[in-house]
């Protein structure tokens, strides 16, 4: 992880916080009010002992103790204002960060295939930043105001008390500063090891059919196991560093009180009273000790985690938040061509696709069929420009695929909470309502306009209330309304009945551009202009009649007329 990545992350964090100056000012004000008990408790305790209980005046002693309770009551009232203000600062920060990271993933370099670590950044790490910034901001404001109030109170009691108790605090801070670099290195190593496990495991799950087909299960299992062992070792090293941090924290938390106890005879000899010593002990045990522990826990825990996580996240932020990427001119045609295309998920692994060549003219319909795990979905990813071939080339309109002009629909259809219009415009924000309605009717998603919903593009969609088939219809309508010249359906209709599937494919044949269907039903292949059969040993390309005569596997697949569940 580079310093540039961390700097980018902290600049984004700074911009978000500066945009909420008003909330931060109010947060500071109420935090100062909240720290009133830290300033008043020791002074009130000293007065209660010296002027009340030791003087034999019980009422005066109780009156000063009531002052402590009143200070805590004021602090409790202030807390009711600080937490909503804290949320008003943090939640927009999470949205800003998530927007920037998603933009980086979506608009990153062409040909880069997002992996499991990228998914972890969007989910786990963005949420981790939200939690750590919340903990840091909440803890640091408490530390700053509580420590200032406690030191002020110690000085108000007697200057000698400050000279006795503060040196151990300074020593603890110095030792903690020396320990921070080691904590940072081990925190980064732990996070990197966790990402490696996430990436390896996600790749193994995603490619399990190809892994099994090419006999790489043992090697992949060993690689994932090695990554898990490295993560365990990194966590153990981090645990030892945290133990050292605990020792440093104890120095800053306990030594000031021990110093006060040891210096008590000297302090009393200089005219200090018993009440002043008790008041000083109150400041140390109730406020300064917890504040020091908060500081070391925050900076050594949440602070380091924030620095490392921001650095990892901002490695994916390739576009300035809020500024759209430069538009890529659309290709003149959607002609698809593959020449000696070869792809493997690992340099040492057997290629999933090898020396694959075919040509699909603009406006044609290609069906890709073959046994499970043979590489059909891998080909779909390459056609969409989400991965780069290891050898050979694949072009759309005479140049490498550009994501803006290719729509890839997988089995899992993404529908988000929002209006029907928002969902359908996701790939084409400028689409007119008439175009959206035409797309809905063309693919057969009529439930969006009547029946299942109350009707209209302004209706709210609840993804949890939709069936798997309805979700696929929403995704199909979205792709139909997009600007994509090449549409790739990777078993994107497997939850529809055969009639609905046929209607959706006819809809895409009727729009400009080229259609590629990863077919899971034989009837889907029969509707295509050309068919690509992948069988591992070689690829067959041609029309239905040609493949029936040339390939026993194709004859078997078509003859079975199976419709397996997906």
Short mmCIF file of C-alpha atoms in Angstrom, two decimals, residues 88-526:
data_model
loop_
_atom_site.label_atom_id
_atom_site.label_comp_id
_atom_site.label_asym_id
_atom_site.label_seq_id
_atom_site.Cartn_x
_atom_site.Cartn_y
_atom_site.Cartn_z
CA UNK A 88 -24.87 13.81 11.19
CA UNK A 89 -21.12 13.92 10.54
CA UNK A 90 -20.41 10.20 10.09
CA UNK A 91 -23.26 8.93 7.92
CA UNK A 92 -22.61 11.37 5.03
CA UNK A 93 -18.93 10.41 5.24
CA UNK A 94 -19.84 6.75 4.71
CA UNK A 95 -21.95 7.69 1.68
CA UNK A 96 -19.11 9.80 0.20
CA UNK A 97 -16.61 6.99 0.65
CA UNK A 98 -18.89 4.29 -0.71
CA UNK A 99 -19.69 6.45 -3.75
CA UNK A 100 -15.98 6.99 -4.45
CA UNK A 101 -15.02 3.32 -4.06
CA UNK A 102 -17.90 2.04 -6.21
CA UNK A 103 -16.97 4.59 -8.88
CA UNK A 104 -13.40 3.32 -8.75
CA UNK A 105 -14.50 -0.29 -9.18
CA UNK A 106 -17.00 0.41 -11.94
CA UNK A 107 -14.85 2.85 -13.88
CA UNK A 108 -11.47 1.28 -13.21
CA UNK A 109 -9.07 0.28 -15.99
CA UNK A 110 -10.59 -1.76 -18.76
CA UNK A 111 -9.62 -5.40 -18.69
CA UNK A 112 -9.23 -5.56 -14.91
CA UNK A 113 -11.46 -8.25 -13.45
CA UNK A 114 -12.76 -7.26 -9.97
CA UNK A 115 -11.92 -10.00 -7.46
CA UNK A 116 -13.13 -11.04 -4.02
CA UNK A 117 -10.90 -8.43 -2.39
CA UNK A 118 -12.66 -5.71 -4.39
CA UNK A 119 -16.01 -6.93 -3.07
CA UNK A 120 -14.60 -6.92 0.46
CA UNK A 121 -13.57 -3.28 -0.01
CA UNK A 122 -17.08 -2.26 -0.91
CA UNK A 123 -18.72 -4.17 1.93
CA UNK A 124 -16.44 -4.93 4.88
CA UNK A 125 -13.89 -2.15 4.52
CA UNK A 126 -16.26 0.75 3.87
CA UNK A 127 -18.28 -0.31 6.90
CA UNK A 128 -15.01 -0.68 8.83
CA UNK A 129 -14.10 2.93 7.98
CA UNK A 130 -17.51 4.11 9.18
CA UNK A 131 -17.10 2.27 12.48
CA UNK A 132 -13.51 3.37 13.06
CA UNK A 133 -14.15 7.03 12.19
CA UNK A 134 -17.14 6.95 14.56
CA UNK A 135 -14.99 5.47 17.32
CA UNK A 136 -12.13 7.90 16.63
CA UNK A 137 -14.25 11.03 16.50
CA UNK A 138 -16.25 10.03 19.54
CA UNK A 139 -13.17 8.92 21.51
CA UNK A 140 -10.93 11.81 20.53
CA UNK A 141 -13.46 14.43 21.45
CA UNK A 142 -13.89 12.76 24.84
CA UNK A 143 -10.12 12.52 25.31
CA UNK A 144 -9.42 16.14 24.34
CA UNK A 145 -12.14 17.73 26.44
CA UNK A 146 -11.85 15.31 29.36
CA UNK A 147 -8.06 15.60 29.55
CA UNK A 148 -8.16 19.38 29.29
CA UNK A 149 -10.80 19.54 32.02
CA UNK A 150 -8.87 17.13 34.29
CA UNK A 151 -5.52 18.93 33.85
CA UNK A 152 -7.25 22.24 34.50
CA UNK A 153 -8.75 20.78 37.66
CA UNK A 154 -5.37 19.40 38.86
CA UNK A 155 -3.76 22.79 38.30
CA UNK A 156 -6.60 24.50 40.16
CA UNK A 157 -6.00 22.22 43.15
CA UNK A 158 -2.23 22.78 43.36
CA UNK A 159 0.64 23.14 40.89
CA UNK A 160 2.69 20.55 42.81
CA UNK A 161 0.12 17.88 41.95
CA UNK A 162 0.66 18.50 38.22
CA UNK A 163 4.44 18.07 38.52
CA UNK A 164 3.97 14.79 40.41
CA UNK A 165 1.36 13.17 38.15
CA UNK A 166 1.99 14.39 34.58
CA UNK A 167 5.57 13.02 33.94
CA UNK A 168 4.38 9.36 33.84
CA UNK A 169 1.73 10.41 31.31
CA UNK A 170 4.42 12.01 29.11
CA UNK A 171 6.59 8.87 29.43
CA UNK A 172 3.67 6.68 28.36
CA UNK A 173 2.95 8.90 25.35
CA UNK A 174 6.63 8.75 24.26
CA UNK A 175 6.76 4.94 24.51
CA UNK A 176 3.49 4.69 22.61
CA UNK A 177 4.93 6.86 19.83
CA UNK A 178 7.89 4.49 19.51
CA UNK A 179 5.54 1.49 19.34
CA UNK A 180 3.21 2.97 16.68
CA UNK A 181 5.33 2.08 13.58
CA UNK A 182 5.40 -1.59 14.57
CA UNK A 183 1.66 -1.55 15.24
CA UNK A 184 1.04 0.03 11.83
CA UNK A 185 3.16 -2.54 9.98
CA UNK A 186 1.46 -5.45 11.68
CA UNK A 187 -2.00 -3.97 11.15
CA UNK A 188 -1.29 -3.62 7.42
CA UNK A 189 0.04 -7.18 7.27
CA UNK A 190 -3.08 -8.51 9.02
CA UNK A 191 -5.45 -6.67 6.68
CA UNK A 192 -3.51 -7.73 3.57
CA UNK A 193 -3.56 -11.36 4.73
CA UNK A 194 -7.32 -11.18 5.29
CA UNK A 195 -7.84 -9.74 1.81
CA UNK A 196 -5.73 -12.50 0.31
CA UNK A 197 -7.92 -15.15 1.96
CA UNK A 198 -11.06 -13.35 0.74
CA UNK A 199 -9.72 -13.10 -2.82
CA UNK A 200 -8.48 -16.71 -3.02
CA UNK A 201 -11.65 -18.14 -1.50
CA UNK A 202 -13.92 -16.02 -3.73
CA UNK A 203 -11.97 -17.05 -6.84
CA UNK A 204 -12.18 -20.70 -5.81
CA UNK A 205 -15.95 -20.52 -5.26
CA UNK A 206 -16.54 -18.60 -8.49
CA UNK A 207 -14.48 -21.00 -10.58
CA UNK A 208 -15.27 -24.25 -8.78
CA UNK A 209 -16.74 -25.87 -11.89
CA UNK A 210 -13.68 -25.06 -13.99
CA UNK A 211 -11.36 -26.10 -11.14
CA UNK A 212 -13.07 -29.48 -10.87
CA UNK A 213 -13.19 -29.94 -14.64
CA UNK A 214 -9.43 -29.48 -15.00
CA UNK A 215 -8.41 -31.40 -11.87
CA UNK A 216 -6.97 -28.43 -9.97
CA UNK A 217 -8.88 -28.98 -6.70
CA UNK A 218 -5.83 -30.14 -4.73
CA UNK A 219 -3.67 -27.23 -5.80
CA UNK A 220 -6.40 -24.65 -5.14
CA UNK A 221 -7.11 -26.13 -1.70
CA UNK A 222 -3.44 -25.92 -0.82
CA UNK A 223 -3.23 -22.29 -1.98
CA UNK A 224 -6.25 -21.24 0.07
CA UNK A 225 -4.88 -23.14 3.08
CA UNK A 226 -1.52 -21.36 2.77
CA UNK A 227 -3.29 -17.99 2.64
CA UNK A 228 -5.25 -18.87 5.80
CA UNK A 229 -2.05 -19.92 7.58
CA UNK A 230 -0.42 -16.60 6.63
CA UNK A 231 -3.43 -14.75 8.00
CA UNK A 232 -3.21 -16.67 11.29
CA UNK A 233 0.51 -15.84 11.61
CA UNK A 234 -0.18 -12.15 10.95
CA UNK A 235 -2.92 -12.11 13.59
CA UNK A 236 -0.57 -13.70 16.14
CA UNK A 237 2.08 -11.04 15.49
CA UNK A 238 -0.57 -8.36 15.85
CA UNK A 239 -1.68 -9.87 19.17
CA UNK A 240 1.88 -9.60 20.55
CA UNK A 241 2.06 -5.95 19.50
CA UNK A 242 -1.26 -5.29 21.21
CA UNK A 243 0.09 -6.86 24.40
CA UNK A 244 3.00 -4.39 24.32
CA UNK A 245 0.51 -1.58 23.83
CA UNK A 246 -1.34 -2.71 26.96
CA UNK A 247 1.87 -2.36 28.99
CA UNK A 248 2.36 1.18 27.70
CA UNK A 249 -1.25 1.99 28.52
CA UNK A 250 -0.76 0.73 32.08
CA UNK A 251 2.23 3.06 32.51
CA UNK A 252 0.13 6.07 31.59
CA UNK A 253 -2.90 4.89 33.54
CA UNK A 254 -1.47 3.60 36.84
CA UNK A 255 1.88 5.34 37.38
CA UNK A 256 0.34 8.81 37.91
CA UNK A 257 -1.77 7.48 40.79
CA UNK A 258 1.18 5.56 42.26
CA UNK A 259 3.29 8.72 42.00
CA UNK A 260 0.60 10.68 43.81
CA UNK A 261 0.44 8.10 46.60
CA UNK A 262 4.22 8.02 46.96
CA UNK A 263 4.42 11.84 47.01
CA UNK A 264 1.55 12.32 49.47
CA UNK A 265 3.81 12.87 52.55
CA UNK A 266 5.80 15.47 50.60
CA UNK A 267 2.63 17.18 49.40
CA UNK A 268 1.14 17.29 52.89
CA UNK A 269 4.43 18.70 54.15
CA UNK A 270 4.13 21.55 51.66
CA UNK A 271 0.76 22.56 53.07
CA UNK A 272 -1.60 20.58 50.83
CA UNK A 273 -4.65 19.18 52.55
CA UNK A 274 -6.02 15.64 52.60
CA UNK A 275 -8.99 16.85 50.58
CA UNK A 276 -6.71 18.15 47.82
CA UNK A 277 -4.93 14.80 47.60
CA UNK A 278 -8.28 12.99 47.42
CA UNK A 279 -9.47 15.45 44.79
CA UNK A 280 -6.32 14.81 42.72
CA UNK A 281 -6.87 11.05 43.04
CA UNK A 282 -10.43 11.60 41.79
CA UNK A 283 -9.15 13.32 38.66
CA UNK A 284 -6.62 10.57 38.02
CA UNK A 285 -8.81 7.52 38.58
CA UNK A 286 -12.13 8.76 37.20
CA UNK A 287 -10.98 10.86 34.26
CA UNK A 288 -7.28 10.94 33.33
CA UNK A 289 -6.72 7.16 33.51
CA UNK A 290 -9.77 6.34 31.31
CA UNK A 291 -8.80 9.15 28.92
CA UNK A 292 -5.27 7.73 28.47
CA UNK A 293 -6.64 4.24 27.86
CA UNK A 294 -9.07 5.68 25.33
CA UNK A 295 -6.24 7.45 23.51
CA UNK A 296 -3.97 4.41 23.21
CA UNK A 297 -6.85 2.11 22.30
CA UNK A 298 -8.11 4.53 19.64
CA UNK A 299 -4.82 5.53 18.05
CA UNK A 300 -3.25 2.10 18.39
CA UNK A 301 -6.41 0.30 17.30
CA UNK A 302 -9.00 2.28 15.38
CA UNK A 303 -6.51 4.89 14.18
CA UNK A 304 -4.15 2.35 12.67
CA UNK A 305 -7.03 0.37 11.23
CA UNK A 306 -8.41 3.54 9.64
CA UNK A 307 -5.05 4.46 8.10
CA UNK A 308 -4.53 0.99 6.67
CA UNK A 309 -8.12 0.50 5.50
CA UNK A 310 -8.27 3.91 3.83
CA UNK A 311 -5.05 3.11 2.01
CA UNK A 312 -6.43 -0.20 0.75
CA UNK A 313 -9.75 1.34 -0.23
CA UNK A 314 -8.30 4.26 -2.10
CA UNK A 315 -6.23 1.95 -4.27
CA UNK A 316 -9.56 1.39 -6.05
CA UNK A 317 -10.57 5.05 -6.24
CA UNK A 318 -9.51 5.79 -9.81
CA UNK A 319 -12.04 8.52 -10.53
CA UNK A 320 -12.57 11.75 -8.61
CA UNK A 321 -15.78 11.44 -6.54
CA UNK A 322 -18.60 13.29 -8.19
CA UNK A 323 -16.91 13.62 -11.60
CA UNK A 324 -18.03 11.09 -14.25
CA UNK A 325 -15.38 9.28 -16.29
CA UNK A 326 -14.65 10.43 -19.80
CA UNK A 327 -17.18 9.08 -22.27
CA UNK A 328 -15.96 6.46 -24.73
CA UNK A 329 -17.26 6.80 -28.31
CA UNK A 330 -19.55 3.98 -29.29
CA UNK A 331 -18.17 1.50 -31.84
CA UNK A 332 -19.58 1.77 -35.33
CA UNK A 333 -20.88 -1.81 -35.18
CA UNK A 334 -21.39 -4.58 -32.63
CA UNK A 335 -19.49 -7.15 -34.67
CA UNK A 336 -17.85 -9.67 -32.29
CA UNK A 337 -14.61 -11.37 -33.23
CA UNK A 338 -12.38 -13.75 -31.24
CA UNK A 339 -9.00 -14.83 -32.55
CA UNK A 340 -7.01 -17.61 -30.86
CA UNK A 341 -8.52 -16.53 -27.57
CA UNK A 342 -6.87 -18.18 -24.53
CA UNK A 343 -7.64 -17.58 -20.87
CA UNK A 344 -6.57 -19.19 -17.55
CA UNK A 345 -7.42 -18.04 -14.04
CA UNK A 346 -3.83 -18.64 -12.94
CA UNK A 347 -0.57 -18.68 -14.93
CA UNK A 348 0.11 -22.22 -13.71
CA UNK A 349 -3.42 -23.48 -14.30
CA UNK A 350 -4.81 -25.25 -17.34
CA UNK A 351 -6.51 -22.71 -19.65
CA UNK A 352 -10.29 -22.60 -19.44
CA UNK A 353 -10.41 -21.39 -23.04
CA UNK A 354 -7.71 -22.28 -25.56
CA UNK A 355 -7.20 -21.01 -29.13
CA UNK A 356 -10.87 -20.08 -29.48
CA UNK A 357 -11.78 -18.28 -32.72
CA UNK A 358 -15.20 -17.22 -34.05
CA UNK A 359 -16.93 -14.29 -35.76
CA UNK A 360 -20.41 -12.90 -35.10
CA UNK A 361 -21.62 -10.22 -37.58
CA UNK A 362 -23.29 -7.06 -36.34
CA UNK A 363 -26.98 -7.64 -35.60
CA UNK A 364 -26.65 -11.43 -35.25
CA UNK A 365 -27.73 -13.78 -32.47
CA UNK A 366 -25.14 -16.23 -31.07
CA UNK A 367 -25.94 -19.03 -28.64
CA UNK A 368 -23.11 -20.51 -26.53
CA UNK A 369 -23.72 -23.99 -25.17
CA UNK A 370 -21.71 -26.75 -23.54
CA UNK A 371 -21.43 -28.86 -20.37
CA UNK A 372 -21.37 -27.19 -16.96
CA UNK A 373 -17.98 -25.77 -16.01
CA UNK A 374 -16.63 -25.73 -19.56
CA UNK A 375 -15.95 -21.95 -19.66
CA UNK A 376 -19.16 -20.38 -20.99
CA UNK A 377 -19.41 -17.79 -18.21
CA UNK A 378 -15.70 -17.07 -18.56
CA UNK A 379 -16.27 -16.25 -22.22
CA UNK A 380 -19.14 -13.94 -21.23
CA UNK A 381 -16.83 -12.04 -18.86
CA UNK A 382 -14.24 -11.59 -21.62
CA UNK A 383 -16.85 -10.40 -24.11
CA UNK A 384 -18.02 -7.80 -21.58
CA UNK A 385 -14.50 -6.44 -21.10
CA UNK A 386 -14.40 -7.46 -17.42
CA UNK A 387 -11.33 -9.62 -17.96
CA UNK A 388 -8.33 -9.60 -20.28
CA UNK A 389 -7.35 -12.65 -22.35
CA UNK A 390 -4.06 -14.28 -21.55
CA UNK A 391 -3.39 -14.66 -25.25
CA UNK A 392 -5.17 -13.83 -28.48
CA UNK A 393 -7.81 -11.12 -28.63
CA UNK A 394 -11.51 -10.43 -28.51
CA UNK A 395 -13.00 -7.33 -30.15
CA UNK A 396 -16.40 -5.64 -30.39
CA UNK A 397 -16.73 -3.34 -33.35
CA UNK A 398 -13.07 -3.82 -34.20
CA UNK A 399 -11.65 -2.83 -30.81
CA UNK A 400 -11.40 -4.28 -27.28
CA UNK A 401 -14.73 -4.45 -25.43
CA UNK A 402 -15.68 -1.29 -23.56
CA UNK A 403 -17.98 -1.75 -20.59
CA UNK A 404 -20.09 1.29 -21.45
CA UNK A 405 -21.22 -0.38 -24.69
CA UNK A 406 -21.67 -3.97 -23.50
CA UNK A 407 -24.42 -5.18 -21.15
CA UNK A 408 -23.69 -8.44 -19.32
CA UNK A 409 -26.60 -10.00 -17.44
CA UNK A 410 -25.68 -12.90 -15.11
CA UNK A 411 -28.00 -15.35 -13.41
CA UNK A 412 -28.14 -13.21 -10.26
CA UNK A 413 -30.18 -10.14 -11.15
CA UNK A 414 -29.46 -6.94 -9.21
CA UNK A 415 -32.55 -4.94 -8.23
CA UNK A 416 -32.19 -2.13 -5.69
CA UNK A 417 -34.68 -0.36 -3.49
CA UNK A 418 -36.02 2.63 -5.42
CA UNK A 419 -38.53 3.49 -8.07
CA UNK A 420 -39.16 1.44 -11.19
CA UNK A 421 -37.76 4.36 -13.21
CA UNK A 422 -34.51 4.45 -11.20
CA UNK A 423 -33.99 0.72 -11.68
CA UNK A 424 -34.65 0.79 -15.42
CA UNK A 425 -32.48 3.88 -16.00
CA UNK A 426 -29.49 2.41 -14.18
CA UNK A 427 -27.57 1.72 -17.41
CA UNK A 428 -28.95 4.71 -19.31
CA UNK A 429 -29.73 7.70 -17.04
CA UNK A 430 -30.96 9.74 -20.00
CA UNK A 431 -33.57 7.23 -21.18
CA UNK A 432 -36.99 8.77 -21.75
CA UNK A 433 -40.04 7.34 -20.00
CA UNK A 434 -41.41 6.19 -23.35
CA UNK A 435 -38.25 4.16 -23.97
CA UNK A 436 -38.53 2.58 -20.53
CA UNK A 437 -42.15 1.61 -21.14
CA UNK A 438 -41.25 0.14 -24.53
CA UNK A 439 -38.47 -1.93 -22.91
CA UNK A 440 -40.83 -3.21 -20.20
CA UNK A 441 -43.43 -4.32 -22.74
CA UNK A 442 -40.83 -5.78 -25.12
CA UNK A 443 -39.26 -8.19 -22.60
CA UNK A 444 -42.56 -9.08 -20.94
CA UNK A 445 -42.04 -7.30 -17.59
CA UNK A 446 -45.66 -6.15 -17.60
CA UNK A 447 -46.02 -6.78 -13.88
CA UNK A 448 -44.10 -3.50 -13.40
CA UNK A 449 -46.98 -1.58 -14.94
CA UNK A 450 -49.97 -3.54 -13.69
CA UNK A 451 -50.88 -6.47 -11.52
CA UNK A 452 -48.03 -6.99 -9.02
CA UNK A 453 -47.55 -3.24 -8.55
CA UNK A 454 -50.04 -0.41 -8.55
CA UNK A 455 -48.73 0.77 -11.90
CA UNK A 456 -46.43 3.51 -13.04
CA UNK A 457 -42.71 4.22 -13.22
CA UNK A 458 -42.86 6.07 -9.90
CA UNK A 459 -43.77 2.95 -7.92
CA UNK A 460 -41.24 1.85 -5.32
CA UNK A 461 -39.59 -1.54 -5.91
CA UNK A 462 -38.93 -3.78 -2.92
CA UNK A 463 -36.35 -6.38 -4.05
CA UNK A 464 -37.39 -8.76 -1.29
CA UNK A 465 -40.96 -8.83 -2.58
CA UNK A 466 -39.96 -9.90 -6.10
CA UNK A 467 -39.56 -13.47 -7.27
CA UNK A 468 -36.34 -14.58 -8.96
CA UNK A 469 -38.09 -14.50 -12.32
CA UNK A 470 -39.40 -10.97 -11.73
CA UNK A 471 -35.91 -9.80 -10.83
CA UNK A 472 -34.60 -11.21 -14.08
CA UNK A 473 -37.32 -9.40 -16.01
CA UNK A 474 -36.34 -6.10 -14.36
CA UNK A 475 -32.71 -6.67 -15.36
CA UNK A 476 -33.72 -7.60 -18.90
CA UNK A 477 -35.81 -4.44 -19.28
CA UNK A 478 -32.91 -2.39 -17.91
CA UNK A 479 -30.52 -3.87 -20.48
CA UNK A 480 -33.05 -3.37 -23.28
CA UNK A 481 -33.29 0.34 -22.40
CA UNK A 482 -29.50 0.75 -22.27
CA UNK A 483 -27.20 2.10 -24.96
CA UNK A 484 -25.31 -1.21 -25.14
CA UNK A 485 -24.70 -2.42 -28.70
CA UNK A 486 -23.71 -5.89 -27.44
CA UNK A 487 -25.94 -7.71 -24.93
CA UNK A 488 -24.64 -10.89 -23.28
CA UNK A 489 -27.20 -13.00 -21.40
CA UNK A 490 -25.33 -15.43 -19.14
CA UNK A 491 -28.24 -17.72 -18.23
CA UNK A 492 -30.08 -14.49 -17.39
CA UNK A 493 -33.46 -16.10 -18.16
CA UNK A 494 -33.06 -19.36 -16.24
CA UNK A 495 -35.86 -18.45 -13.79
CA UNK A 496 -38.33 -17.73 -16.61
CA UNK A 497 -40.56 -20.27 -18.29
CA UNK A 498 -39.69 -21.19 -21.92
CA UNK A 499 -42.32 -18.86 -23.41
CA UNK A 500 -41.11 -15.87 -21.37
CA UNK A 501 -37.52 -16.67 -22.27
CA UNK A 502 -38.37 -16.77 -25.97
CA UNK A 503 -40.19 -13.44 -25.74
CA UNK A 504 -37.19 -11.79 -24.02
CA UNK A 505 -34.76 -13.08 -26.67
CA UNK A 506 -37.03 -11.87 -29.47
CA UNK A 507 -37.08 -8.45 -27.81
CA UNK A 508 -33.31 -8.19 -27.96
CA UNK A 509 -33.25 -9.44 -31.55
CA UNK A 510 -35.55 -6.53 -32.37
CA UNK A 511 -33.24 -3.81 -31.02
CA UNK A 512 -30.05 -2.60 -32.77
CA UNK A 513 -26.92 -4.56 -31.95
CA UNK A 514 -25.72 -8.10 -31.35
CA UNK A 515 -27.07 -10.69 -28.90
CA UNK A 516 -24.99 -13.43 -27.26
CA UNK A 517 -26.89 -15.94 -25.12
CA UNK A 518 -25.26 -18.44 -22.77
CA UNK A 519 -28.00 -20.98 -23.30
CA UNK A 520 -29.31 -23.41 -20.69
CA UNK A 521 -32.19 -24.69 -22.82
CA UNK A 522 -31.89 -26.37 -26.21
CA UNK A 523 -34.72 -24.23 -27.58
CA UNK A 524 -32.66 -21.13 -26.93
CA UNK A 525 -29.87 -22.49 -29.14
CA UNK A 526 -32.33 -23.34 -31.90
#
